[in-house]
mmCIF file of C-alpha atoms in Angstrom:
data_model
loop_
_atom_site.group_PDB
_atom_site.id
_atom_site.type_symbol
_atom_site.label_atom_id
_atom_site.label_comp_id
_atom_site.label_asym_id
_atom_site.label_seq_id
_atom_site.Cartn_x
_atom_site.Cartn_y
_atom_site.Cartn_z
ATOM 1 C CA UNK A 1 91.744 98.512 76.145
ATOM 2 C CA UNK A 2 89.516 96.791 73.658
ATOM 3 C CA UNK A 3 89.572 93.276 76.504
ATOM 4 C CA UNK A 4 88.371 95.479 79.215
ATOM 5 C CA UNK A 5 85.383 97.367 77.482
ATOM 6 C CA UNK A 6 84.151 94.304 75.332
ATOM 7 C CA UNK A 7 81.976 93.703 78.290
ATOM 8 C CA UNK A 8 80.701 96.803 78.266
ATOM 9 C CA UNK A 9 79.761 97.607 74.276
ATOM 10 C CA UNK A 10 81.688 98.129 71.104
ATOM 11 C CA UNK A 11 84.154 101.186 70.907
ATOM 12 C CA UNK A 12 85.913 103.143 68.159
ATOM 13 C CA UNK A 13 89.486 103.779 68.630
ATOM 14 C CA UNK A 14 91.592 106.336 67.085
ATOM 15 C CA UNK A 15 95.211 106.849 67.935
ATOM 16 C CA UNK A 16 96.688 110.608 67.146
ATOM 17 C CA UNK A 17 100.565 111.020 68.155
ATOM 18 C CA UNK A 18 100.255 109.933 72.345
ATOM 19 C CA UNK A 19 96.710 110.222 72.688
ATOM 20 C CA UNK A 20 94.047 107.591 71.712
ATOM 21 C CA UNK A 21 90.277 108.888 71.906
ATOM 22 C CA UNK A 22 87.745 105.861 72.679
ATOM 23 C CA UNK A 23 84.416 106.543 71.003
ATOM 24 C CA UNK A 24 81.353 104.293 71.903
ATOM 25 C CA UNK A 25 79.304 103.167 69.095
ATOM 26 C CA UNK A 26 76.115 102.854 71.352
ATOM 27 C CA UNK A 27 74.919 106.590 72.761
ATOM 28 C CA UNK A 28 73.376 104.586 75.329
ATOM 29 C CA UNK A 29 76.772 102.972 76.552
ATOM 30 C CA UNK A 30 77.333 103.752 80.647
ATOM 31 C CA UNK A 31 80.498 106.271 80.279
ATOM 32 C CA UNK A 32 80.971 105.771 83.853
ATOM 33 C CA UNK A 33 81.559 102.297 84.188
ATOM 34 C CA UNK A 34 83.724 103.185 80.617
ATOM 35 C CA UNK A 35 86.203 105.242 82.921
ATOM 36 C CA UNK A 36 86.553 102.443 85.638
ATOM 37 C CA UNK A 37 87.582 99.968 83.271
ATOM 38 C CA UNK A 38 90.254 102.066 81.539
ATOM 39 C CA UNK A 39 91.780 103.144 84.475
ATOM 40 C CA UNK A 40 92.743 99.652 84.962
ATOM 41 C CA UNK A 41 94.302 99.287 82.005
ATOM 42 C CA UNK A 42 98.321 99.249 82.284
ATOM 43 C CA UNK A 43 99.992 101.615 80.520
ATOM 44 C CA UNK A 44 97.683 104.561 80.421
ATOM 45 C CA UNK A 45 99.732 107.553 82.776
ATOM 46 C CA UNK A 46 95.953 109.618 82.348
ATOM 47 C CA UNK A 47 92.468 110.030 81.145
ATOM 48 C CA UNK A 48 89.710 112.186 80.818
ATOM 49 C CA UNK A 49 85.921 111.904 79.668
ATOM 50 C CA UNK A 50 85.449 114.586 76.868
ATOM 51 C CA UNK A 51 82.812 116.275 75.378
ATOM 52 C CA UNK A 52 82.119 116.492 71.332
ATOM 53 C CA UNK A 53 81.143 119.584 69.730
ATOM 54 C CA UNK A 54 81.852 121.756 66.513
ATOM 55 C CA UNK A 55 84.593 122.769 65.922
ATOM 56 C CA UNK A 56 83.299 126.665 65.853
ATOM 57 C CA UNK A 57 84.114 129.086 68.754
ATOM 58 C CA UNK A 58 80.080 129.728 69.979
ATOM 59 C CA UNK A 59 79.503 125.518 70.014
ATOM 60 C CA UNK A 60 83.113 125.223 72.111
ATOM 61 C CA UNK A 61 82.116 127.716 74.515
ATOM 62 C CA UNK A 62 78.813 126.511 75.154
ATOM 63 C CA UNK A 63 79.619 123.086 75.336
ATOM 64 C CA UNK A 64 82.247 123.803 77.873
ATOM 65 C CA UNK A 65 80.213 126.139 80.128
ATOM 66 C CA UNK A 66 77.188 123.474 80.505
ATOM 67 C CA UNK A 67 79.484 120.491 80.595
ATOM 68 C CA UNK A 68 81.912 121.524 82.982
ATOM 69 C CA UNK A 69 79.577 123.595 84.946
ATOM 70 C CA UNK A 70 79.569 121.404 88.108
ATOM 71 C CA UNK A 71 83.658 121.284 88.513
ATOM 72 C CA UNK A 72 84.234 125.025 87.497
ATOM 73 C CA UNK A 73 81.474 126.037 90.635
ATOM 74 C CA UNK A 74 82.948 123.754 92.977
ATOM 75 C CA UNK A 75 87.130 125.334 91.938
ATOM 76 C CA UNK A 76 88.564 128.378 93.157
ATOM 77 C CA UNK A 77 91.054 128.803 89.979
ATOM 78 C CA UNK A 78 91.369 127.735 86.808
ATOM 79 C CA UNK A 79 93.330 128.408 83.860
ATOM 80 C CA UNK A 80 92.925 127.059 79.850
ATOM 81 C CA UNK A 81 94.951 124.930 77.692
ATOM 82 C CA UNK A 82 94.335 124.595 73.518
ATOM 83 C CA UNK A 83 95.379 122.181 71.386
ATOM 84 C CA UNK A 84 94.922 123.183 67.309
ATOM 85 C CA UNK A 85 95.482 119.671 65.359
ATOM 86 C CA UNK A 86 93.730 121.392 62.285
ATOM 87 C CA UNK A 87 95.609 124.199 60.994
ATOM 88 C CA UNK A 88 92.543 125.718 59.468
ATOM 89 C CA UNK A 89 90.987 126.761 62.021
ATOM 90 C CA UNK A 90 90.623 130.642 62.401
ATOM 91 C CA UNK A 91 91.924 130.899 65.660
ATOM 92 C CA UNK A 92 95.270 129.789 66.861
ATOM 93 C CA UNK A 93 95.831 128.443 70.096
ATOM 94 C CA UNK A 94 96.478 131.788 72.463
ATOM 95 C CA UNK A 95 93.461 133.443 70.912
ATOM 96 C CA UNK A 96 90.936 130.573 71.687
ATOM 97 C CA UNK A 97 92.746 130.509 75.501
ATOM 98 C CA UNK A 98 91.893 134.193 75.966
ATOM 99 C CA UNK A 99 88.459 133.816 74.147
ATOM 100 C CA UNK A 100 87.319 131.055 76.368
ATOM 101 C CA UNK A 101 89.016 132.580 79.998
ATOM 102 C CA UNK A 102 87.325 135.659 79.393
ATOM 103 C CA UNK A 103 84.026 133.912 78.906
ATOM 104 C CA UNK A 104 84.410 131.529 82.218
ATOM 105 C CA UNK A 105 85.220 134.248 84.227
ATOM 106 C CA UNK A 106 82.519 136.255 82.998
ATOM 107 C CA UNK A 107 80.301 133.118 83.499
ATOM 108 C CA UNK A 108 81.399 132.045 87.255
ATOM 109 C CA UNK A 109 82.672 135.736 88.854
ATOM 110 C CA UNK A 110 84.176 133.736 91.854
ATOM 111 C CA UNK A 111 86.952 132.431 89.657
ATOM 112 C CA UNK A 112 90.276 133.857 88.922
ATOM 113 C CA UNK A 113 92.973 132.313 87.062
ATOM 114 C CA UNK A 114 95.962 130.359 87.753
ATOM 115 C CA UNK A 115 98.442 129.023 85.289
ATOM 116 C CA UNK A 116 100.332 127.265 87.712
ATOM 117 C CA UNK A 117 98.249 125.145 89.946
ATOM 118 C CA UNK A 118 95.248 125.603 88.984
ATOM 119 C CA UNK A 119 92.111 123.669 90.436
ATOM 120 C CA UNK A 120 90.868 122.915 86.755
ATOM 121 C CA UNK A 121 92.322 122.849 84.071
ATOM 122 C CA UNK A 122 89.856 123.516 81.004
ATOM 123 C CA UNK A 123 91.026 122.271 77.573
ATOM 124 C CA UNK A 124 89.893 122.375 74.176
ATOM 125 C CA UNK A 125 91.511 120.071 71.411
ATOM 126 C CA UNK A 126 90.588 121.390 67.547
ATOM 127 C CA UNK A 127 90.857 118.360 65.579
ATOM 128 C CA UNK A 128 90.199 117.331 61.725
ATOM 129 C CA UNK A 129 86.762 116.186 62.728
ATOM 130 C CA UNK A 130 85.365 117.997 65.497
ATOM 131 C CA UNK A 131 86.409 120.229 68.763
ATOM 132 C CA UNK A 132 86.620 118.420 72.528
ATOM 133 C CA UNK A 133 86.294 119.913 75.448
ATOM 134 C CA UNK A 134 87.568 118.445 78.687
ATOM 135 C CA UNK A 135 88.538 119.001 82.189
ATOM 136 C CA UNK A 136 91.225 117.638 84.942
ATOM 137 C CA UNK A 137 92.864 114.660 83.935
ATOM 138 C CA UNK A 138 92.214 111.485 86.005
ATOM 139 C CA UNK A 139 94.869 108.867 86.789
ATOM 140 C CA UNK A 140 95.473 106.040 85.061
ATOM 141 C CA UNK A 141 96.697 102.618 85.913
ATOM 142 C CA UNK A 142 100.581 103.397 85.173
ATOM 143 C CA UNK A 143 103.035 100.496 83.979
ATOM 144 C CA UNK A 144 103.472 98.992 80.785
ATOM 145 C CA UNK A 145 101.117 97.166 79.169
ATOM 146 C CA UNK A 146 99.814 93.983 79.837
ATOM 147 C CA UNK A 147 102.005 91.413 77.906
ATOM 148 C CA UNK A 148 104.594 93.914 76.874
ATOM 149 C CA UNK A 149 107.374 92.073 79.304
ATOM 150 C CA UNK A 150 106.715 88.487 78.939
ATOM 151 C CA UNK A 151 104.890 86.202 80.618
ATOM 152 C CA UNK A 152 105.780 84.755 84.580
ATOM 153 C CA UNK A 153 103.820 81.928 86.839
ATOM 154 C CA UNK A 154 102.918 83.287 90.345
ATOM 155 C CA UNK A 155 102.844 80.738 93.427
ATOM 156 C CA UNK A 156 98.902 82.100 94.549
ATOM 157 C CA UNK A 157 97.578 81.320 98.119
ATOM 158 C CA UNK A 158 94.653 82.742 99.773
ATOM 159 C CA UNK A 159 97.062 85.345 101.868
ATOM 160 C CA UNK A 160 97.304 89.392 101.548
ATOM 161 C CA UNK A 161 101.043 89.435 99.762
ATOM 162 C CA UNK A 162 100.971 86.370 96.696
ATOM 163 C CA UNK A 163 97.553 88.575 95.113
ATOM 164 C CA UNK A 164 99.819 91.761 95.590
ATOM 165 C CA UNK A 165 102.888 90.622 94.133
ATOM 166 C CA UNK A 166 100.441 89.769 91.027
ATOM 167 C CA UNK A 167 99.213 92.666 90.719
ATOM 168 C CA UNK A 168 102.973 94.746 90.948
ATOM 169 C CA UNK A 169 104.468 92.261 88.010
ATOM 170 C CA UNK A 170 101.434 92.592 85.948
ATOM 171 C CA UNK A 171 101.970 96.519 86.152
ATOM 172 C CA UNK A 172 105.026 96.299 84.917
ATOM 173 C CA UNK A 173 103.895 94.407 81.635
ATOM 174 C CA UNK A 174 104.157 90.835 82.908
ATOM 175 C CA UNK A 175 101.288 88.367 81.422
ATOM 176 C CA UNK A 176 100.337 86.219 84.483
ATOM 177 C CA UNK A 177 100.130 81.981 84.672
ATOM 178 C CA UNK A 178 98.805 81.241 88.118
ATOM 179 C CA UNK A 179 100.014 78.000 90.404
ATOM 180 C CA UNK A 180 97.631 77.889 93.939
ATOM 181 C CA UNK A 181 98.391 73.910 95.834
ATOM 182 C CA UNK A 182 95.382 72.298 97.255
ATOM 183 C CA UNK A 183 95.777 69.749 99.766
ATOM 184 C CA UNK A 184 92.618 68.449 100.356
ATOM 185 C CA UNK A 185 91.322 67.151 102.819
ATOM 186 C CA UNK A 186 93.377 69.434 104.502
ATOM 187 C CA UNK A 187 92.682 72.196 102.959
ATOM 188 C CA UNK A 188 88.883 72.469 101.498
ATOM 189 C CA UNK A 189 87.093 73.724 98.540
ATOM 190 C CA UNK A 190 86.374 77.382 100.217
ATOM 191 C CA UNK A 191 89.941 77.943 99.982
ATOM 192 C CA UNK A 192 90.039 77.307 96.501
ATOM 193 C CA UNK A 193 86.830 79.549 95.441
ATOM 194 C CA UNK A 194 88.654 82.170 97.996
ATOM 195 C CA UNK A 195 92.008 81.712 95.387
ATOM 196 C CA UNK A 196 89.677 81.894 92.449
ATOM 197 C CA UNK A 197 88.059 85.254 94.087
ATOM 198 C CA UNK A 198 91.207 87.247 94.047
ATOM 199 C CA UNK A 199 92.766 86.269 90.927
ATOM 200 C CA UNK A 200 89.541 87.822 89.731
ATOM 201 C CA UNK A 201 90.126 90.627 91.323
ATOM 202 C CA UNK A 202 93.627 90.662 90.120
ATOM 203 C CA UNK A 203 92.172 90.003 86.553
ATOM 204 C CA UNK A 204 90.610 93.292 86.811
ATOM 205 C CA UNK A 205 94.118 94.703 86.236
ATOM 206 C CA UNK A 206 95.686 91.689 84.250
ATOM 207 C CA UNK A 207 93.320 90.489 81.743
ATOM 208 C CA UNK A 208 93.031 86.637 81.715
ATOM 209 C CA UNK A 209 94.890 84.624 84.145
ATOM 210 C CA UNK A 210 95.438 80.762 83.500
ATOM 211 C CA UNK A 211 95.523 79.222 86.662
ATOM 212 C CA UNK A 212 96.823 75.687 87.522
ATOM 213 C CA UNK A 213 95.128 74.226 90.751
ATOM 214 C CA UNK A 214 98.006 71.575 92.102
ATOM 215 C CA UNK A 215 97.001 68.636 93.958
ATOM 216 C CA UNK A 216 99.722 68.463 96.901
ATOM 217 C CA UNK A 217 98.046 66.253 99.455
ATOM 218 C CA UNK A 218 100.677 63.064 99.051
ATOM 219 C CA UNK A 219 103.795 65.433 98.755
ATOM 220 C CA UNK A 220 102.925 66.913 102.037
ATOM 221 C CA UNK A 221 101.870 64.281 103.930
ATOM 222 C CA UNK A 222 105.587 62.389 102.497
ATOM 223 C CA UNK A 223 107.491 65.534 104.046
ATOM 224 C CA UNK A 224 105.342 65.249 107.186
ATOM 225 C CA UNK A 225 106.195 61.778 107.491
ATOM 226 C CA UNK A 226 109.782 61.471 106.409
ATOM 227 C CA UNK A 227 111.515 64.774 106.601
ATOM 228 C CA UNK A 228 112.990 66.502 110.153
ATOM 229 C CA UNK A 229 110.240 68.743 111.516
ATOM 230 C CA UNK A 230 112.041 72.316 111.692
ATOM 231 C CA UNK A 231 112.737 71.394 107.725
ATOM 232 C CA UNK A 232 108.808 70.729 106.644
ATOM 233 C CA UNK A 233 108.032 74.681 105.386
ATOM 234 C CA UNK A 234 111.144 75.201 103.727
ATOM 235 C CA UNK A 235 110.974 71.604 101.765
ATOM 236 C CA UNK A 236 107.548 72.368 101.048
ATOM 237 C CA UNK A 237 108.164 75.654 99.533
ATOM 238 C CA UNK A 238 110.974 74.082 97.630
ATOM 239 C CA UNK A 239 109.137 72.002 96.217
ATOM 240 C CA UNK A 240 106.234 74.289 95.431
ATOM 241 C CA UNK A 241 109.018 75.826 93.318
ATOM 242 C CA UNK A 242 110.139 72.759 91.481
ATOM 243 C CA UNK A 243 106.494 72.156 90.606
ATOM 244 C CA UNK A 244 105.625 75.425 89.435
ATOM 245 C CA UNK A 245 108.708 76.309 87.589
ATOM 246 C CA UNK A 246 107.302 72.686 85.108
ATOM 247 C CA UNK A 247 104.166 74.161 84.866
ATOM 248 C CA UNK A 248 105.846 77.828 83.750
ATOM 249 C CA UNK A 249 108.166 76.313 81.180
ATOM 250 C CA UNK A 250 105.050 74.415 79.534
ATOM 251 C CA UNK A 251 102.824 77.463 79.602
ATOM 252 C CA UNK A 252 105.984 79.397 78.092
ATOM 253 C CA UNK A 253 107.028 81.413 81.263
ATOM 254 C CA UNK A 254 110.302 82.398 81.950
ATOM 255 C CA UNK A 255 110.031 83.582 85.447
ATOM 256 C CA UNK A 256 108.579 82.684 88.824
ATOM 257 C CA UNK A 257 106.622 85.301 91.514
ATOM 258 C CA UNK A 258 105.930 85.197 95.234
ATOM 259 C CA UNK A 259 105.296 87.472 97.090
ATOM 260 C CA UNK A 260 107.142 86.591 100.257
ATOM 261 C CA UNK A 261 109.272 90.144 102.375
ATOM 262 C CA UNK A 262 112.493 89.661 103.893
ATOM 263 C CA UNK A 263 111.772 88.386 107.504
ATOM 264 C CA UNK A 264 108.158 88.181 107.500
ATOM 265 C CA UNK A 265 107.911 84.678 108.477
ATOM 266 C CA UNK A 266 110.464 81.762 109.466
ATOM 267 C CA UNK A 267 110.525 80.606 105.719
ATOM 268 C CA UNK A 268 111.324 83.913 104.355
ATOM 269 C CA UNK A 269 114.653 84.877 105.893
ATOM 270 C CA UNK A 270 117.471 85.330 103.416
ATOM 271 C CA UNK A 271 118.931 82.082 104.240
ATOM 272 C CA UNK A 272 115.435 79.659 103.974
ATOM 273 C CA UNK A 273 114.824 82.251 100.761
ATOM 274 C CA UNK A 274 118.495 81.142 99.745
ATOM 275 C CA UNK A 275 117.781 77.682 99.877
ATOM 276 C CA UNK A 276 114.096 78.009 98.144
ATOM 277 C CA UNK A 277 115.917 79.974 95.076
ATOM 278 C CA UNK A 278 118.400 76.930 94.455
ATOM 279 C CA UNK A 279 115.240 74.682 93.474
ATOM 280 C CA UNK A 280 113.773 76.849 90.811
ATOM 281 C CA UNK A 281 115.703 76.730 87.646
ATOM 282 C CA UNK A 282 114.674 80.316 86.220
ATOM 283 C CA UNK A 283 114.236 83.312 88.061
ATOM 284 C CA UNK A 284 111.997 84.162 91.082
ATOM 285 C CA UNK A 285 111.051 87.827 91.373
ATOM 286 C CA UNK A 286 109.815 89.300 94.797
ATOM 287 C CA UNK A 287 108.043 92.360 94.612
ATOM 288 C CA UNK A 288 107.401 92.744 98.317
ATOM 289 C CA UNK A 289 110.486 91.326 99.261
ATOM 290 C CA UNK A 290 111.707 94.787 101.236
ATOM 291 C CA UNK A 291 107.805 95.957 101.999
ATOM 292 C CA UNK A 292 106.553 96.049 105.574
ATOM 293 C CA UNK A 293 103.125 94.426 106.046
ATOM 294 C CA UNK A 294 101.324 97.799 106.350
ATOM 295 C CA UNK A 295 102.631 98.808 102.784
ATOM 296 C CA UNK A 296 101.294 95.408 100.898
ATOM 297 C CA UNK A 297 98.144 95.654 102.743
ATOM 298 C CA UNK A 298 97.687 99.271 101.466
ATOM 299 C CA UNK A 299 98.043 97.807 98.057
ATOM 300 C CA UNK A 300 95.932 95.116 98.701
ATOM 301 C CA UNK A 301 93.199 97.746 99.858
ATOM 302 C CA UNK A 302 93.913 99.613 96.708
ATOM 303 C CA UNK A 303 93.349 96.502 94.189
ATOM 304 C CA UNK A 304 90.135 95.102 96.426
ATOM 305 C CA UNK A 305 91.828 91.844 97.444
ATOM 306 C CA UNK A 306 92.364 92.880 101.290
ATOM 307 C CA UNK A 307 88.971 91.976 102.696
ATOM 308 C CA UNK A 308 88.994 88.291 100.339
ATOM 309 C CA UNK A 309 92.373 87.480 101.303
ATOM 310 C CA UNK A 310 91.314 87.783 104.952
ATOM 311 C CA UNK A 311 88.892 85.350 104.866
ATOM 312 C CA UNK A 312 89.235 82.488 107.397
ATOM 313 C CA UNK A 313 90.061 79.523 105.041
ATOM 314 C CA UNK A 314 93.544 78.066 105.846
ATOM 315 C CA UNK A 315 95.286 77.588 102.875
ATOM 316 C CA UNK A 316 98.101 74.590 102.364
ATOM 317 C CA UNK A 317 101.358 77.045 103.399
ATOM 318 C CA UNK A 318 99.294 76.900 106.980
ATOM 319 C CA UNK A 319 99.654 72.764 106.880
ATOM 320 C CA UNK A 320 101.810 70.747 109.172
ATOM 321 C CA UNK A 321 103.327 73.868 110.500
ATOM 322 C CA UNK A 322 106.539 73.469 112.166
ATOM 323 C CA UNK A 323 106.489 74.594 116.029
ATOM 324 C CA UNK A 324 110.499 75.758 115.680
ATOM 325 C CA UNK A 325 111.181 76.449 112.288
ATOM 326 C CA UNK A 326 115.271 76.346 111.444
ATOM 327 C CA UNK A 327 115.193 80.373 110.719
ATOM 328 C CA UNK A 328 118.976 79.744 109.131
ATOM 329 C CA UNK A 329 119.034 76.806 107.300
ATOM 330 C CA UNK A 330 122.340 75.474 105.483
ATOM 331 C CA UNK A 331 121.475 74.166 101.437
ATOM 332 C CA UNK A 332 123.488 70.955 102.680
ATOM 333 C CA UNK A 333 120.967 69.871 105.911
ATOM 334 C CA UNK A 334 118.018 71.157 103.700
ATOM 335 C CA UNK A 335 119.346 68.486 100.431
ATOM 336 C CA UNK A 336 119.911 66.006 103.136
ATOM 337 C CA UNK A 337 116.602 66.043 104.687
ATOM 338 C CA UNK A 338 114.921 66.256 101.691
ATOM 339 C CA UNK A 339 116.628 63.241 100.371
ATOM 340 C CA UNK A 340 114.179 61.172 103.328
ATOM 341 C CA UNK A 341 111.891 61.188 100.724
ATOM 342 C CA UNK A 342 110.927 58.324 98.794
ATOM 343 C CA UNK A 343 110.151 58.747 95.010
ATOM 344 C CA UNK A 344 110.215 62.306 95.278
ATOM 345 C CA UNK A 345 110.498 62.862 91.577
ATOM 346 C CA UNK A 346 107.445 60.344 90.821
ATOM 347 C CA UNK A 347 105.176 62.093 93.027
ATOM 348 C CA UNK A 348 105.970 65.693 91.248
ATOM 349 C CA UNK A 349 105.178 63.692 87.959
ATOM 350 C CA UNK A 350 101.580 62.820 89.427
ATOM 351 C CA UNK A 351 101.027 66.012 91.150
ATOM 352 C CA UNK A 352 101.741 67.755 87.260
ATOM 353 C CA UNK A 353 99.495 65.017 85.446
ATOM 354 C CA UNK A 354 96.638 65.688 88.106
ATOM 355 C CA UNK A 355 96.400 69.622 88.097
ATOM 356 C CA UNK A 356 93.306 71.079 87.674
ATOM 357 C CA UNK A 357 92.998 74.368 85.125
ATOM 358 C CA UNK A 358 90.798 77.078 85.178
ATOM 359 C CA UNK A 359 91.117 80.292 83.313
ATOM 360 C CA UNK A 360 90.257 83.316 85.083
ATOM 361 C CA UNK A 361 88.443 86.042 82.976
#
């Protein structure tokens, strides 16, 4: 919480049992953009913008009436929860529920109450300090937070699902390490500020993202060269894997994402995903591995990264594609083809020495 609003001012926080209230320090801070940022912070379930007053009866009502004014005209129903933290106060929780309903109703006649769905729900929170008044929860983020589950490296290219994937495995606590392969002059400098664009994006969610730009150019043009043609995507992604699972176990990862789905492409059926697995020495998690491509675009929507990731700037998964990819390749052709390769190990050495890092804020 304290990452994502130090752009935005300083902040008080105070934790009480499950709830933490966020107080800025400046009354000049923009509350709005307050709210956007902490709903993407993982591990809040909910939030709500409150209002301050004293903790007496006449400043409660008041204070609720003019500051949820607007949402209790636009409802239909309504009902009132209390929450009495100090014990001292002269009214207990039921009383200050019937005070303050019989007050709203009397205030906006078109209401009635409803203590089961209600459209609003209006609550007041007596605490050591001062009273807050507050109306419908919004939603946070979800997840855990950011960190809480370790950290993983995530194979990035400019595409709808690797930005996705990100975004699922940071939710669930995961501290991200980013890999993207350039192969210039194949691939150009737009489709690295493209890559750089939606980690950004992703960052919104993640907090800080070390990325690890890859120089691939030799490697590829070796598999073009030396290895059967209906073998080049799957080699290439096993390397990708070999490469990036160094680069995780330097940068203290213990896992690998992509974001590849069951059967979306000729690389990704079980059997080319089989033989891509055997090259990475830790584990490789799949988020969208059983989403269809209408369900990771939604998500992509959701997170801002749909309209980026569509941008026209081929990426190096998109080089030397084969024209019949083998859609159920065996390990044993795969380890044989690959073994065309001269001085594979040497050139994974140089692409590690030569990669580029920029951290992502």
């Amino acid at each position: 919480m304290r990452r994502h609003l130090a752009p935005l001012g300083t902040f008080q926080f105070t934790k009480s049992q499950s709830t933490i209230m966020v107080e800025p320090e400046d009354p000049d801070t923009d509350l709005d953009d307050t709210v956007d940022a902490l709903t993407r912070v993982f591990g809040i379930a909910a939030l709500s913008r409150a209002a301050v007053c004293e903790k007496d009866i006449e400043d409660i009502a008041a204070t609720a009436l003019e500051y949820l004014k607007e949402p209790l005209e636009d409802a239909k129903t309504f009902k009132v929860e209390a929450k009495r933290s100090d014990k001292k106060f002269p009214m207990k929780s039921p009383e200050i529920c019937r005070e303050m309903g019989g007050r709203i109703l009397r205030r906006f006649h078109h209401l009635k109450v409803d203590v089961h769905n209600p459209d609003i729900t209006v609550t007041v929170e007596v605490r050591d300090r001062y009273a807050f008044v507050r109306g419908n929860n919004l939603h946070g983020a979800g997840g855990m937070p950011t960190g809480t589950g370790g950290r993983a490296a995530v194979l990035i290219s400019g595409g709808i699902d690797s930005p996705v994937a990100s975004y699922m495995m940071a939710k669930r606590g995961i501290e991200l390490v980013a890999v993207h392969f350039a192969s210039p002059p194949y691939t150009s400098e737009l489709a690295e500020m493209k890559v750089m664009e939606l980690l950004k994006k992703v960052a919104r969610y993640s907090g800080w993202i070390t990325t690890f730009v890859v120089p691939f150019t030799e490697i590829q043009e070796q598999i073009r060269d030396k290895c059967p043609e209906e073998y080049f995507t799957i080699i290439m992604r096993r390397v990708m894997m070999m490469i990036s699972a160094r680069i995780a176990k330097s940068q203290n990862c213990h896992a690998l994402i992509t974001g590849e789905s069951v059967g979306q492409v000729a690389s990704q059926t079980m059997y080319a995903l089989a033989c891509t697995d055997c090259a990475a020495d830790m584990p490789v998690f799949r988020p969208c591995i059983g989403m269809d491509k209408d369900e990771i675009i939604a998500i992509s929507r959701k997170i801002d990264t749909f309209e980026t990731s569509i941008e026209p700037y081929e990426d190096c998964c998109t080089v030397f594609t084969p024209k019949h990819p083998k859609t159920k390749p065996r390990l044993d052709d795969v380890l044989k083809a690959e073994a065309n390769m001269e001085n594979l190990d040497e050139m994974m050495d140089r692409a590690v020495a030569g990669v580029k890092k920029v951290v992502i804020k």
